[in-house]
Coordinates of C-alpha atoms in Angstrom, one line a residue:
M1 CA -10.9 -9.2 22.1
L2 CA -13.3 -11.9 22.0
P3 CA -13.7 -13.7 18.4
T4 CA -15.7 -12.5 15.5
A5 CA -17.8 -14.4 12.7
V6 CA -19.8 -13.5 9.3
L7 CA -21.6 -16.4 7.9
L8 CA -21.9 -17.0 4.7
V9 CA -23.4 -19.6 2.7
L10 CA -20.6 -22.1 0.6
V11 CA -22.4 -24.7 -1.9
V12 CA -18.5 -26.8 -2.6
S13 CA -16.8 -28.4 -5.4
V14 CA -13.6 -29.8 -5.6
V15 CA -12.9 -28.3 -9.1
A16 CA -13.1 -24.5 -10.6
K17 CA -12.6 -23.8 -14.0
D18 CA -10.9 -20.3 -14.5
N19 CA -13.0 -17.0 -14.3
A20 CA -12.0 -14.2 -15.4
T21 CA -14.3 -11.8 -15.1
C22 CA -15.3 -13.5 -10.6
D23 CA -18.9 -13.7 -11.5
G24 CA -19.5 -17.8 -12.4
P25 CA -20.1 -20.4 -9.9
C26 CA -19.5 -19.0 -5.6
G27 CA -17.5 -22.1 -3.6
L28 CA -16.0 -24.0 -6.0
R29 CA -13.1 -25.6 -4.3
F30 CA -10.1 -26.5 -6.6
R31 CA -8.4 -29.0 -4.3
Q32 CA -9.2 -30.5 -1.3
N33 CA -7.4 -32.4 1.6
P34 CA -7.7 -36.1 1.5
Q35 CA -6.5 -37.0 4.9
G36 CA -9.9 -35.1 5.6
G37 CA -8.0 -35.0 9.6
F38 CA -8.2 -30.7 9.8
R39 CA -6.0 -29.4 12.9
V40 CA -4.3 -26.4 13.8
V41 CA -3.4 -26.6 18.2
G42 CA -1.1 -29.1 15.9
G43 CA -0.9 -28.4 13.1
Q44 CA -1.9 -28.3 8.6
A45 CA -1.5 -26.8 6.8
A46 CA -4.1 -26.3 3.8
Q47 CA -3.3 -27.0 0.3
Q48 CA -3.4 -24.3 -2.0
G49 CA -6.3 -24.1 -3.3
A50 CA -8.0 -26.1 -0.5
W51 CA -9.7 -22.2 0.1
P52 CA -10.2 -20.3 -2.5
W53 CA -12.2 -17.3 -1.3
M54 CA -9.9 -16.3 1.4
V55 CA -7.7 -13.5 1.0
S56 CA -4.7 -11.8 3.2
L57 CA -5.8 -7.8 4.1
Q58 CA -2.4 -6.4 4.3
I59 CA -1.1 -3.1 5.9
F60 CA 1.3 -1.6 3.2
T61 CA 4.4 1.2 5.2
P62 CA 6.1 3.3 2.8
R63 CA 8.8 3.9 5.2
N64 CA 10.2 0.5 3.9
N65 CA 7.9 0.1 1.5
R66 CA 7.1 -3.7 3.1
R67 CA 3.2 -5.3 3.8
Y68 CA 2.0 -6.7 6.9
H69 CA -0.6 -9.5 7.5
A70 CA -3.2 -8.1 9.5
C71 CA -6.7 -8.9 8.8
G72 CA -8.3 -12.1 6.8
G73 CA -10.9 -11.3 4.2
V74 CA -13.9 -13.2 1.7
L75 CA -13.7 -12.9 -1.4
L76 CA -17.6 -12.6 -2.5
N77 CA -17.1 -11.5 -6.6
A78 CA -14.4 -9.0 -8.6
H79 CA -14.9 -6.2 -6.9
W80 CA -16.4 -6.7 -2.6
V81 CA -14.7 -8.3 -0.2
L82 CA -16.1 -9.3 3.3
T83 CA -13.9 -8.7 6.6
A84 CA -14.4 -7.2 9.6
A85 CA -15.5 -4.4 10.8
H86 CA -13.1 -4.3 13.7
C87 CA -9.9 -4.4 11.2
F88 CA -10.5 -0.6 10.6
N89 CA -10.5 -0.1 14.3
N90 CA -7.9 1.8 14.1
K91 CA -8.2 4.5 11.3
Q92 CA -5.5 3.4 9.2
K93 CA -5.8 5.3 6.0
V94 CA -7.9 2.9 2.9
Y95 CA -4.4 4.0 1.1
E96 CA -2.3 1.8 3.5
W97 CA -4.0 -1.3 2.7
R98 CA -3.2 -4.0 0.5
M99 CA -5.8 -7.4 -0.5
V100 CA -3.2 -10.5 -1.4
F101 CA -6.0 -13.4 -3.5
G102 CA -5.1 -16.7 -3.8
A103 CA -1.9 -17.4 -1.4
Q104 CA -1.4 -20.1 0.4
E105 CA 2.2 -18.6 1.9
I106 CA 2.5 -14.7 2.8
E107 CA 5.2 -13.7 3.8
Y108 CA 5.2 -11.4 6.8
G109 CA 6.1 -8.1 6.0
T110 CA 8.3 -8.3 3.4
D111 CA 9.3 -5.9 0.5
K112 CA 8.6 -8.3 -2.2
P113 CA 5.9 -8.7 -5.1
V114 CA 3.4 -10.2 -6.0
R115 CA 3.5 -12.5 -8.6
P116 CA 1.2 -15.3 -10.4
P117 CA -0.8 -17.0 -10.2
L118 CA -1.4 -14.6 -6.9
Q119 CA -2.8 -11.1 -7.6
E120 CA -2.7 -8.0 -5.6
R121 CA -5.2 -5.5 -5.0
Y122 CA -6.5 -1.8 -3.4
V123 CA -8.6 -1.4 -0.8
E124 CA -10.6 1.6 -2.7
K125 CA -13.8 2.1 -0.2
V126 CA -14.2 0.7 2.9
V127 CA -18.1 0.2 3.7
T128 CA -18.6 -0.6 7.7
H129 CA -22.5 -1.7 9.1
D130 CA -24.0 1.3 10.0
Q131 CA -24.3 -0.7 13.4
Y132 CA -21.3 -2.4 14.2
N133 CA -20.5 -1.5 17.5
Y134 CA -16.6 -2.0 18.4
M135 CA -16.6 -2.7 22.6
T136 CA -19.6 -5.8 22.0
E137 CA -18.2 -6.1 18.5
G138 CA -21.8 -6.6 17.3
N139 CA -22.7 -6.4 14.2
D140 CA -19.1 -6.8 13.1
I141 CA -18.9 -6.5 9.4
A142 CA -17.1 -4.4 6.7
L143 CA -16.9 -4.5 2.4
L144 CA -13.8 -4.0 0.6
K145 CA -14.4 -2.2 -2.6
I146 CA -11.6 -3.7 -4.5
T147 CA -9.3 -1.7 -7.6
P148 CA -8.9 -2.8 -9.8
P149 CA -11.6 -6.1 -10.2
V150 CA -9.4 -9.0 -9.5
P151 CA -9.9 -11.6 -12.4
C152 CA -10.8 -15.7 -10.6
G153 CA -8.8 -18.1 -12.2
P154 CA -5.9 -20.9 -10.8
F155 CA -6.8 -20.7 -6.8
I156 CA -9.0 -17.7 -6.6
G157 CA -12.5 -17.9 -6.5
P158 CA -15.7 -16.0 -5.0
G159 CA -17.6 -18.1 -1.8
C160 CA -20.8 -17.6 -1.7
L161 CA -23.5 -15.3 0.4
P162 CA -26.1 -16.9 2.3
N163 CA -30.3 -17.0 1.6
S164 CA -31.4 -14.1 3.2
K165 CA -34.1 -16.5 4.7
A166 CA -31.2 -18.8 6.4
G167 CA -31.4 -18.8 10.5
P168 CA -28.2 -20.2 12.4
P169 CA -27.2 -23.8 11.9
K170 CA -28.0 -25.6 14.3
A171 CA -25.3 -27.4 17.0
A172 CA -23.4 -30.4 17.1
Q173 CA -22.7 -29.4 12.7
T174 CA -18.9 -29.7 12.0
C175 CA -17.3 -26.8 11.3
Y176 CA -13.7 -25.9 9.8
V177 CA -11.5 -22.8 10.1
A178 CA -9.2 -21.7 7.8
G179 CA -6.5 -18.8 8.2
W180 CA -3.4 -17.2 8.4
G181 CA -1.9 -16.1 12.7
Y182 CA -0.5 -17.2 15.9
V183 CA -0.8 -20.9 16.2
K184 CA 1.2 -20.9 19.2
E185 CA 1.5 -18.7 22.2
N186 CA 3.9 -15.8 22.6
A187 CA 4.8 -16.6 18.8
P188 CA 7.1 -13.3 16.9
R189 CA 5.1 -13.5 14.1
P190 CA 1.6 -15.3 12.1
S191 CA 2.2 -18.4 10.4
P192 CA 3.0 -18.2 7.2
T193 CA 1.7 -20.8 5.7
L194 CA -2.5 -21.1 5.7
M195 CA -3.9 -23.7 8.7
E196 CA -7.1 -24.9 8.9
A197 CA -8.9 -27.6 11.8
R198 CA -12.1 -28.5 12.4
V199 CA -14.6 -27.6 15.1
D200 CA -18.3 -28.4 16.5
L201 CA -21.2 -26.1 16.9
I202 CA -21.3 -26.1 20.7
N203 CA -24.5 -25.9 22.4
L204 CA -25.6 -22.3 23.5
E205 CA -26.5 -23.8 27.3
L206 CA -22.8 -25.5 27.3
C207 CA -21.7 -22.1 26.1
N208 CA -23.6 -19.6 28.8
S209 CA -22.5 -22.1 32.1
T210 CA -20.3 -21.2 34.8
Q211 CA -17.0 -22.5 33.7
W212 CA -17.0 -21.0 30.1
Y213 CA -19.4 -17.9 29.3
N214 CA -21.2 -17.5 32.0
G215 CA -24.3 -15.9 30.5
R216 CA -22.7 -13.6 27.9
I217 CA -23.4 -14.9 24.5
T218 CA -26.7 -14.0 22.9
A219 CA -29.3 -16.0 20.5
S220 CA -27.5 -14.0 18.1
N221 CA -23.8 -16.0 18.8
L222 CA -22.1 -19.4 18.3
C223 CA -19.2 -21.0 20.2
A224 CA -18.0 -23.8 17.9
G225 CA -14.5 -25.5 19.6
Y226 CA -14.2 -29.5 21.7
P227 CA -15.2 -29.2 25.6
S228 CA -12.5 -30.9 26.3
G229 CA -9.7 -28.7 24.3
K230 CA -6.8 -28.8 22.5
I231 CA -8.8 -28.4 18.5
D232 CA -9.5 -25.9 18.0
T233 CA -8.7 -22.0 16.5
C234 CA -7.1 -20.4 19.9
Q235 CA -3.4 -20.1 20.1
R236 CA -4.3 -16.7 19.0
L237 CA -4.8 -18.3 15.1
Q238 CA -6.6 -15.3 13.8
Q239 CA -8.3 -14.0 10.4
L240 CA -9.5 -17.8 9.7
V241 CA -12.5 -18.2 8.1
E242 CA -14.7 -21.2 9.3
V243 CA -17.7 -23.0 7.0
L244 CA -19.8 -25.6 8.0
K245 CA -19.5 -28.6 6.9
G246 CA -23.3 -31.0 6.2
G247 CA -23.4 -34.4 4.2
S248 CA -20.5 -33.6 1.9
T249 CA -21.2 -29.9 1.3
F250 CA -20.7 -26.9 2.8
S251 CA -22.9 -25.2 3.6
G252 CA -21.9 -22.2 5.7
A253 CA -19.0 -19.8 5.5
K254 CA -18.4 -17.1 8.9
R255 CA -15.5 -15.2 8.9
V256 CA -13.9 -15.8 11.8
D257 CA -10.8 -14.3 14.8
T258 CA -10.1 -15.8 17.9
A259 CA -9.3 -14.5 20.9
A260 CA -5.0 -14.8 22.3
A261 CA -5.9 -17.8 24.2
A262 CA -3.9 -21.9 24.2
A263 CA -6.3 -24.6 23.8
E264 CA -7.8 -25.3 26.5
A265 CA -11.9 -26.5 27.7
T266 CA -12.2 -23.7 29.4
E267 CA -12.6 -21.3 26.2
I268 CA -14.4 -21.9 23.3
P269 CA -13.8 -19.4 20.7
E270 CA -17.2 -17.0 20.9
V271 CA -18.6 -16.1 17.0
T272 CA -21.1 -13.4 16.1
L273 CA -23.9 -14.4 14.2
A274 CA -24.4 -12.0 11.2
S275 CA -27.9 -10.7 10.1

């Protein structure tokens, strides 16, 4: 399955204040990594509060009363989470989904209750893009309505939507990815730790060359990674948020799911740019 993404815009500060209604300033970070060396393949864990808009979408199984991480999402406000439409291709019932906010560590298959400062919420409804194509994964966007509304506070804060006139980012920008997922090929379960990595946007012409995607990438897509490989979101690291960094602020974010591929030079992640 090819990876997908949703473009968001972020303006990031290092410290965020509590906001019980979750409708205050967006894109504020509680903490940033002083090392600045974000890697996933080879491994670096995100600090608590580094990505406060990250949401773990989990499937609840009534037969054993356990929750299993399935997808990632972006908190937009107290009422809505942005995610990928393909997470719902299997037509799970709305009541089978749970959303966990503020997590740095998650336990796959847990039956334990979520404890503060983490928050757990239900999905009231799923709204998928009316032009979503599950075959090509075009318009791979869905909104989840949160019930009851989630408050912002320690380690929980909203990301920002883009300006409606914002165009696609330019190549050579640095991107950051963060999320839970498989960090090794054939790993038995996703990483319980929120991971992060730094990758670069790749020129569309280069991505479409014969050794990579051979013309399959359109103008509505982005590529990110490194031509040399080894540092990217491969090795099945799924359910990510990707942010583009310009100067000292983050100017964009994307919801990403990557392919189940090792970090090789010929396998650059493809992402779909939301309109």
